[in-house]
JSON list of C-alpha atoms in Angstrom, two decimals:
[
{"chain": "J", "resi": 217, "resn": "UNK", "atom": "CA", "xyz": [7.04, -36.73, -31.94]},
{"chain": "J", "resi": 218, "resn": "UNK", "atom": "CA", "xyz": [6.87, -38.53, -28.62]},
{"chain": "J", "resi": 219, "resn": "UNK", "atom": "CA", "xyz": [9.32, -36.08, -27.05]},
{"chain": "J", "resi": 220, "resn": "UNK", "atom": "CA", "xyz": [7.21, -33.14, -28.21]},
{"chain": "J", "resi": 221, "resn": "UNK", "atom": "CA", "xyz": [4.05, -34.52, -26.62]},
{"chain": "J", "resi": 222, "resn": "UNK", "atom": "CA", "xyz": [5.93, -35.29, -23.38]},
{"chain": "J", "resi": 223, "resn": "UNK", "atom": "CA", "xyz": [7.22, -31.72, -23.37]},
{"chain": "J", "resi": 224, "resn": "UNK", "atom": "CA", "xyz": [3.74, -30.30, -24.01]},
{"chain": "J", "resi": 225, "resn": "UNK", "atom": "CA", "xyz": [2.32, -32.40, -21.17]},
{"chain": "J", "resi": 226, "resn": "UNK", "atom": "CA", "xyz": [5.10, -31.25, -18.82]},
{"chain": "J", "resi": 227, "resn": "UNK", "atom": "CA", "xyz": [4.50, -27.59, -19.69]},
{"chain": "J", "resi": 228, "resn": "UNK", "atom": "CA", "xyz": [0.75, -28.02, -19.03]},
{"chain": "J", "resi": 229, "resn": "UNK", "atom": "CA", "xyz": [1.48, -29.66, -15.67]},
{"chain": "J", "resi": 230, "resn": "UNK", "atom": "CA", "xyz": [3.78, -26.80, -14.67]},
{"chain": "J", "resi": 231, "resn": "UNK", "atom": "CA", "xyz": [1.16, -24.23, -15.72]},
{"chain": "J", "resi": 232, "resn": "UNK", "atom": "CA", "xyz": [-1.55, -26.06, -13.75]},
{"chain": "J", "resi": 233, "resn": "UNK", "atom": "CA", "xyz": [0.74, -26.21, -10.72]},
{"chain": "J", "resi": 234, "resn": "UNK", "atom": "CA", "xyz": [1.57, -22.50, -11.01]},
{"chain": "J", "resi": 235, "resn": "UNK", "atom": "CA", "xyz": [-2.14, -21.61, -11.27]},
{"chain": "J", "resi": 236, "resn": "UNK", "atom": "CA", "xyz": [-2.94, -23.68, -8.19]},
{"chain": "J", "resi": 237, "resn": "UNK", "atom": "CA", "xyz": [0.02, -22.17, -6.38]},
{"chain": "J", "resi": 238, "resn": "UNK", "atom": "CA", "xyz": [-1.18, -18.65, -7.30]},
{"chain": "J", "resi": 239, "resn": "UNK", "atom": "CA", "xyz": [-4.72, -19.42, -6.09]},
{"chain": "J", "resi": 240, "resn": "UNK", "atom": "CA", "xyz": [-3.40, -20.67, -2.72]},
{"chain": "J", "resi": 241, "resn": "UNK", "atom": "CA", "xyz": [-1.09, -17.69, -2.41]},
{"chain": "J", "resi": 242, "resn": "UNK", "atom": "CA", "xyz": [-3.96, -15.31, -3.17]},
{"chain": "J", "resi": 243, "resn": "UNK", "atom": "CA", "xyz": [-6.07, -16.87, -0.36]},
{"chain": "J", "resi": 244, "resn": "UNK", "atom": "CA", "xyz": [-3.14, -16.51, 2.02]},
{"chain": "J", "resi": 245, "resn": "UNK", "atom": "CA", "xyz": [-2.60, -12.86, 1.01]},
{"chain": "J", "resi": 246, "resn": "UNK", "atom": "CA", "xyz": [-6.28, -11.98, 1.46]},
{"chain": "J", "resi": 247, "resn": "UNK", "atom": "CA", "xyz": [-6.02, -13.06, 5.10]},
{"chain": "J", "resi": 248, "resn": "UNK", "atom": "CA", "xyz": [-3.02, -10.79, 5.70]},
{"chain": "J", "resi": 249, "resn": "UNK", "atom": "CA", "xyz": [-4.41, -7.36, 4.82]},
{"chain": "J", "resi": 250, "resn": "UNK", "atom": "CA", "xyz": [-4.09, -4.79, 7.56]},
{"chain": "J", "resi": 251, "resn": "UNK", "atom": "CA", "xyz": [-6.69, -2.01, 7.92]},
{"chain": "J", "resi": 252, "resn": "UNK", "atom": "CA", "xyz": [-4.96, 1.38, 8.25]},
{"chain": "J", "resi": 253, "resn": "UNK", "atom": "CA", "xyz": [-6.88, 4.69, 8.02]},
{"chain": "J", "resi": 254, "resn": "UNK", "atom": "CA", "xyz": [-9.68, 3.16, 5.94]},
{"chain": "J", "resi": 255, "resn": "UNK", "atom": "CA", "xyz": [-7.23, 1.41, 3.63]},
{"chain": "J", "resi": 256, "resn": "UNK", "atom": "CA", "xyz": [-6.67, -2.34, 3.36]},
{"chain": "J", "resi": 257, "resn": "UNK", "atom": "CA", "xyz": [-2.90, -2.43, 3.25]},
{"chain": "J", "resi": 258, "resn": "UNK", "atom": "CA", "xyz": [-0.52, -5.23, 2.37]},
{"chain": "J", "resi": 259, "resn": "UNK", "atom": "CA", "xyz": [3.17, -5.11, 1.43]},
{"chain": "J", "resi": 260, "resn": "UNK", "atom": "CA", "xyz": [4.80, -8.50, 0.96]},
{"chain": "J", "resi": 261, "resn": "UNK", "atom": "CA", "xyz": [7.81, -10.14, -0.61]},
{"chain": "J", "resi": 262, "resn": "UNK", "atom": "CA", "xyz": [6.79, -13.19, -2.63]},
{"chain": "J", "resi": 263, "resn": "UNK", "atom": "CA", "xyz": [8.89, -16.22, -3.48]},
{"chain": "J", "resi": 264, "resn": "UNK", "atom": "CA", "xyz": [7.76, -16.23, -7.10]},
{"chain": "J", "resi": 265, "resn": "UNK", "atom": "CA", "xyz": [10.05, -15.90, -10.10]},
{"chain": "J", "resi": 266, "resn": "UNK", "atom": "CA", "xyz": [7.34, -15.02, -12.58]},
{"chain": "J", "resi": 267, "resn": "UNK", "atom": "CA", "xyz": [6.44, -11.32, -12.96]},
{"chain": "J", "resi": 268, "resn": "UNK", "atom": "CA", "xyz": [3.31, -12.10, -15.02]},
{"chain": "J", "resi": 269, "resn": "UNK", "atom": "CA", "xyz": [1.96, -14.25, -12.19]},
{"chain": "J", "resi": 270, "resn": "UNK", "atom": "CA", "xyz": [2.54, -11.48, -9.64]},
{"chain": "J", "resi": 271, "resn": "UNK", "atom": "CA", "xyz": [0.68, -9.05, -11.90]},
{"chain": "J", "resi": 272, "resn": "UNK", "atom": "CA", "xyz": [-2.16, -11.57, -12.23]},
{"chain": "J", "resi": 273, "resn": "UNK", "atom": "CA", "xyz": [-2.42, -11.97, -8.44]},
{"chain": "J", "resi": 274, "resn": "UNK", "atom": "CA", "xyz": [-2.39, -8.18, -7.99]},
{"chain": "J", "resi": 275, "resn": "UNK", "atom": "CA", "xyz": [-5.28, -7.73, -10.46]},
{"chain": "J", "resi": 276, "resn": "UNK", "atom": "CA", "xyz": [-7.27, -10.56, -8.84]},
{"chain": "J", "resi": 277, "resn": "UNK", "atom": "CA", "xyz": [-6.81, -9.03, -5.39]},
{"chain": "J", "resi": 278, "resn": "UNK", "atom": "CA", "xyz": [-7.91, -5.64, -6.72]},
{"chain": "J", "resi": 279, "resn": "UNK", "atom": "CA", "xyz": [-11.16, -7.29, -7.80]},
{"chain": "J", "resi": 280, "resn": "UNK", "atom": "CA", "xyz": [-11.73, -8.92, -4.40]},
{"chain": "J", "resi": 281, "resn": "UNK", "atom": "CA", "xyz": [-10.46, -6.50, -1.75]},
{"chain": "J", "resi": 282, "resn": "UNK", "atom": "CA", "xyz": [-12.01, -3.05, -1.27]},
{"chain": "J", "resi": 283, "resn": "UNK", "atom": "CA", "xyz": [-9.89, 0.02, -0.49]},
{"chain": "J", "resi": 284, "resn": "UNK", "atom": "CA", "xyz": [-6.80, -1.89, -1.56]},
{"chain": "J", "resi": 285, "resn": "UNK", "atom": "CA", "xyz": [-3.24, -0.62, -1.29]},
{"chain": "J", "resi": 286, "resn": "UNK", "atom": "CA", "xyz": [-1.04, -3.52, -2.33]},
{"chain": "J", "resi": 287, "resn": "UNK", "atom": "CA", "xyz": [2.71, -3.74, -2.79]},
{"chain": "J", "resi": 288, "resn": "UNK", "atom": "CA", "xyz": [4.13, -7.05, -3.99]},
{"chain": "J", "resi": 289, "resn": "UNK", "atom": "CA", "xyz": [7.83, -7.57, -4.56]},
{"chain": "J", "resi": 290, "resn": "UNK", "atom": "CA", "xyz": [10.02, -10.48, -5.59]},
{"chain": "J", "resi": 291, "resn": "UNK", "atom": "CA", "xyz": [13.62, -11.26, -6.36]},
{"chain": "J", "resi": 292, "resn": "UNK", "atom": "CA", "xyz": [13.52, -12.48, -9.96]},
{"chain": "J", "resi": 293, "resn": "UNK", "atom": "CA", "xyz": [16.86, -13.64, -11.33]},
{"chain": "J", "resi": 294, "resn": "UNK", "atom": "CA", "xyz": [18.79, -11.31, -9.04]},
{"chain": "J", "resi": 295, "resn": "UNK", "atom": "CA", "xyz": [16.66, -8.22, -9.68]},
{"chain": "J", "resi": 296, "resn": "UNK", "atom": "CA", "xyz": [13.94, -6.63, -7.60]},
{"chain": "J", "resi": 297, "resn": "UNK", "atom": "CA", "xyz": [10.52, -6.81, -9.26]},
{"chain": "J", "resi": 298, "resn": "UNK", "atom": "CA", "xyz": [7.90, -4.55, -7.64]},
{"chain": "J", "resi": 299, "resn": "UNK", "atom": "CA", "xyz": [4.16, -4.12, -8.23]},
{"chain": "J", "resi": 300, "resn": "UNK", "atom": "CA", "xyz": [1.88, -1.47, -6.69]},
{"chain": "J", "resi": 301, "resn": "UNK", "atom": "CA", "xyz": [-1.89, -1.84, -7.02]},
{"chain": "J", "resi": 302, "resn": "UNK", "atom": "CA", "xyz": [-4.39, 0.70, -5.62]},
{"chain": "J", "resi": 303, "resn": "UNK", "atom": "CA", "xyz": [-8.20, 0.61, -5.68]},
{"chain": "J", "resi": 304, "resn": "UNK", "atom": "CA", "xyz": [-9.72, 3.13, -8.10]},
{"chain": "J", "resi": 305, "resn": "UNK", "atom": "CA", "xyz": [-11.69, 4.87, -5.32]},
{"chain": "J", "resi": 306, "resn": "UNK", "atom": "CA", "xyz": [-8.48, 5.47, -3.31]},
{"chain": "J", "resi": 307, "resn": "UNK", "atom": "CA", "xyz": [-6.83, 6.94, -6.39]},
{"chain": "J", "resi": 308, "resn": "UNK", "atom": "CA", "xyz": [-9.74, 9.43, -6.57]},
{"chain": "J", "resi": 309, "resn": "UNK", "atom": "CA", "xyz": [-10.51, 10.04, -2.88]},
{"chain": "J", "resi": 310, "resn": "UNK", "atom": "CA", "xyz": [-7.04, 9.95, -1.34]},
{"chain": "J", "resi": 311, "resn": "UNK", "atom": "CA", "xyz": [-5.13, 11.15, -4.40]},
{"chain": "J", "resi": 312, "resn": "UNK", "atom": "CA", "xyz": [-2.88, 8.07, -4.25]},
{"chain": "J", "resi": 313, "resn": "UNK", "atom": "CA", "xyz": [-1.02, 7.43, -7.49]},
{"chain": "J", "resi": 314, "resn": "UNK", "atom": "CA", "xyz": [0.70, 4.08, -8.02]},
{"chain": "J", "resi": 315, "resn": "UNK", "atom": "CA", "xyz": [2.87, 5.53, -10.80]},
{"chain": "J", "resi": 316, "resn": "UNK", "atom": "CA", "xyz": [4.24, 8.26, -8.53]},
{"chain": "J", "resi": 317, "resn": "UNK", "atom": "CA", "xyz": [4.55, 5.93, -5.53]},
{"chain": "J", "resi": 318, "resn": "UNK", "atom": "CA", "xyz": [6.50, 3.31, -7.47]},
{"chain": "J", "resi": 319, "resn": "UNK", "atom": "CA", "xyz": [9.02, 5.89, -8.67]},
{"chain": "J", "resi": 320, "resn": "UNK", "atom": "CA", "xyz": [9.71, 6.73, -5.03]},
{"chain": "J", "resi": 321, "resn": "UNK", "atom": "CA", "xyz": [9.82, 3.10, -3.85]},
{"chain": "J", "resi": 322, "resn": "UNK", "atom": "CA", "xyz": [12.01, 1.96, -6.76]},
{"chain": "J", "resi": 323, "resn": "UNK", "atom": "CA", "xyz": [14.84, 4.24, -5.58]},
{"chain": "J", "resi": 324, "resn": "UNK", "atom": "CA", "xyz": [15.14, 2.01, -2.50]},
{"chain": "J", "resi": 325, "resn": "UNK", "atom": "CA", "xyz": [16.07, -1.01, -4.65]},
{"chain": "J", "resi": 326, "resn": "UNK", "atom": "CA", "xyz": [18.29, 0.97, -7.03]},
{"chain": "J", "resi": 327, "resn": "UNK", "atom": "CA", "xyz": [15.81, 1.07, -9.87]},
{"chain": "J", "resi": 328, "resn": "UNK", "atom": "CA", "xyz": [13.04, 2.91, -11.61]},
{"chain": "J", "resi": 329, "resn": "UNK", "atom": "CA", "xyz": [9.47, 2.30, -12.62]},
{"chain": "J", "resi": 330, "resn": "UNK", "atom": "CA", "xyz": [6.19, 3.78, -13.65]},
{"chain": "J", "resi": 331, "resn": "UNK", "atom": "CA", "xyz": [2.65, 3.04, -14.70]},
{"chain": "J", "resi": 332, "resn": "UNK", "atom": "CA", "xyz": [-0.91, 4.14, -14.22]},
{"chain": "J", "resi": 333, "resn": "UNK", "atom": "CA", "xyz": [-2.49, 5.73, -11.13]},
{"chain": "J", "resi": 334, "resn": "UNK", "atom": "CA", "xyz": [-3.95, 2.37, -10.04]},
{"chain": "J", "resi": 335, "resn": "UNK", "atom": "CA", "xyz": [-1.18, -0.03, -11.14]},
{"chain": "J", "resi": 336, "resn": "UNK", "atom": "CA", "xyz": [2.53, 0.41, -11.63]},
{"chain": "J", "resi": 337, "resn": "UNK", "atom": "CA", "xyz": [5.66, -1.74, -11.75]},
{"chain": "J", "resi": 338, "resn": "UNK", "atom": "CA", "xyz": [9.37, -1.26, -11.19]},
{"chain": "J", "resi": 339, "resn": "UNK", "atom": "CA", "xyz": [12.62, -3.13, -11.43]},
{"chain": "J", "resi": 340, "resn": "UNK", "atom": "CA", "xyz": [15.75, -2.62, -9.38]},
{"chain": "J", "resi": 341, "resn": "UNK", "atom": "CA", "xyz": [19.33, -3.82, -9.09]},
{"chain": "J", "resi": 342, "resn": "UNK", "atom": "CA", "xyz": [19.25, -4.36, -5.30]},
{"chain": "J", "resi": 343, "resn": "UNK", "atom": "CA", "xyz": [16.72, -7.06, -4.37]},
{"chain": "J", "resi": 344, "resn": "UNK", "atom": "CA", "xyz": [18.35, -7.41, -0.92]},
{"chain": "J", "resi": 345, "resn": "UNK", "atom": "CA", "xyz": [16.74, -4.05, -0.06]},
{"chain": "J", "resi": 346, "resn": "UNK", "atom": "CA", "xyz": [13.16, -5.23, -0.71]},
{"chain": "J", "resi": 347, "resn": "UNK", "atom": "CA", "xyz": [12.42, -5.27, 3.08]},
{"chain": "J", "resi": 348, "resn": "UNK", "atom": "CA", "xyz": [13.31, -1.53, 3.23]},
{"chain": "J", "resi": 349, "resn": "UNK", "atom": "CA", "xyz": [11.02, -0.88, 0.29]},
{"chain": "J", "resi": 350, "resn": "UNK", "atom": "CA", "xyz": [8.12, -2.66, 2.03]},
{"chain": "J", "resi": 351, "resn": "UNK", "atom": "CA", "xyz": [8.64, -0.56, 5.18]},
{"chain": "J", "resi": 352, "resn": "UNK", "atom": "CA", "xyz": [8.69, 2.61, 3.09]},
{"chain": "J", "resi": 353, "resn": "UNK", "atom": "CA", "xyz": [5.43, 1.58, 1.38]},
{"chain": "J", "resi": 354, "resn": "UNK", "atom": "CA", "xyz": [3.64, 1.48, 4.74]},
{"chain": "J", "resi": 355, "resn": "UNK", "atom": "CA", "xyz": [4.93, 4.94, 5.70]},
{"chain": "J", "resi": 356, "resn": "UNK", "atom": "CA", "xyz": [3.15, 6.38, 2.64]},
{"chain": "J", "resi": 357, "resn": "UNK", "atom": "CA", "xyz": [-0.30, 5.76, 4.13]},
{"chain": "J", "resi": 358, "resn": "UNK", "atom": "CA", "xyz": [0.42, 6.24, 7.85]}
]
């Protein structure tokens, strides 16, 4: 039907826009990393309401930034959504574990999480406390 094809076109346009938006955001994030003790650190709140897109950006950054310690958080439908991504070499050399770190950070936003040593996610009931969580993330590597 005509309506169906209009809908399909609209969905494709939104997806294209989101991809472009993600690419621009990724460029912006790359310029904001802060070198601390041999680690490229970034902890940021994003205005994105799509957890899959945040995950995608985290994995892309892991492929492009060495010695990465990345914490991305967003308020998605009134809940905190948190992602921690750590370069494989830091997991080995500095014994950093995203799964353990996220459990600690998630408490700040009234939630819980888990995952692998290099990538972990969490959800929480208190998205207003995301700024506290980002501060706490930095303390981990100082």
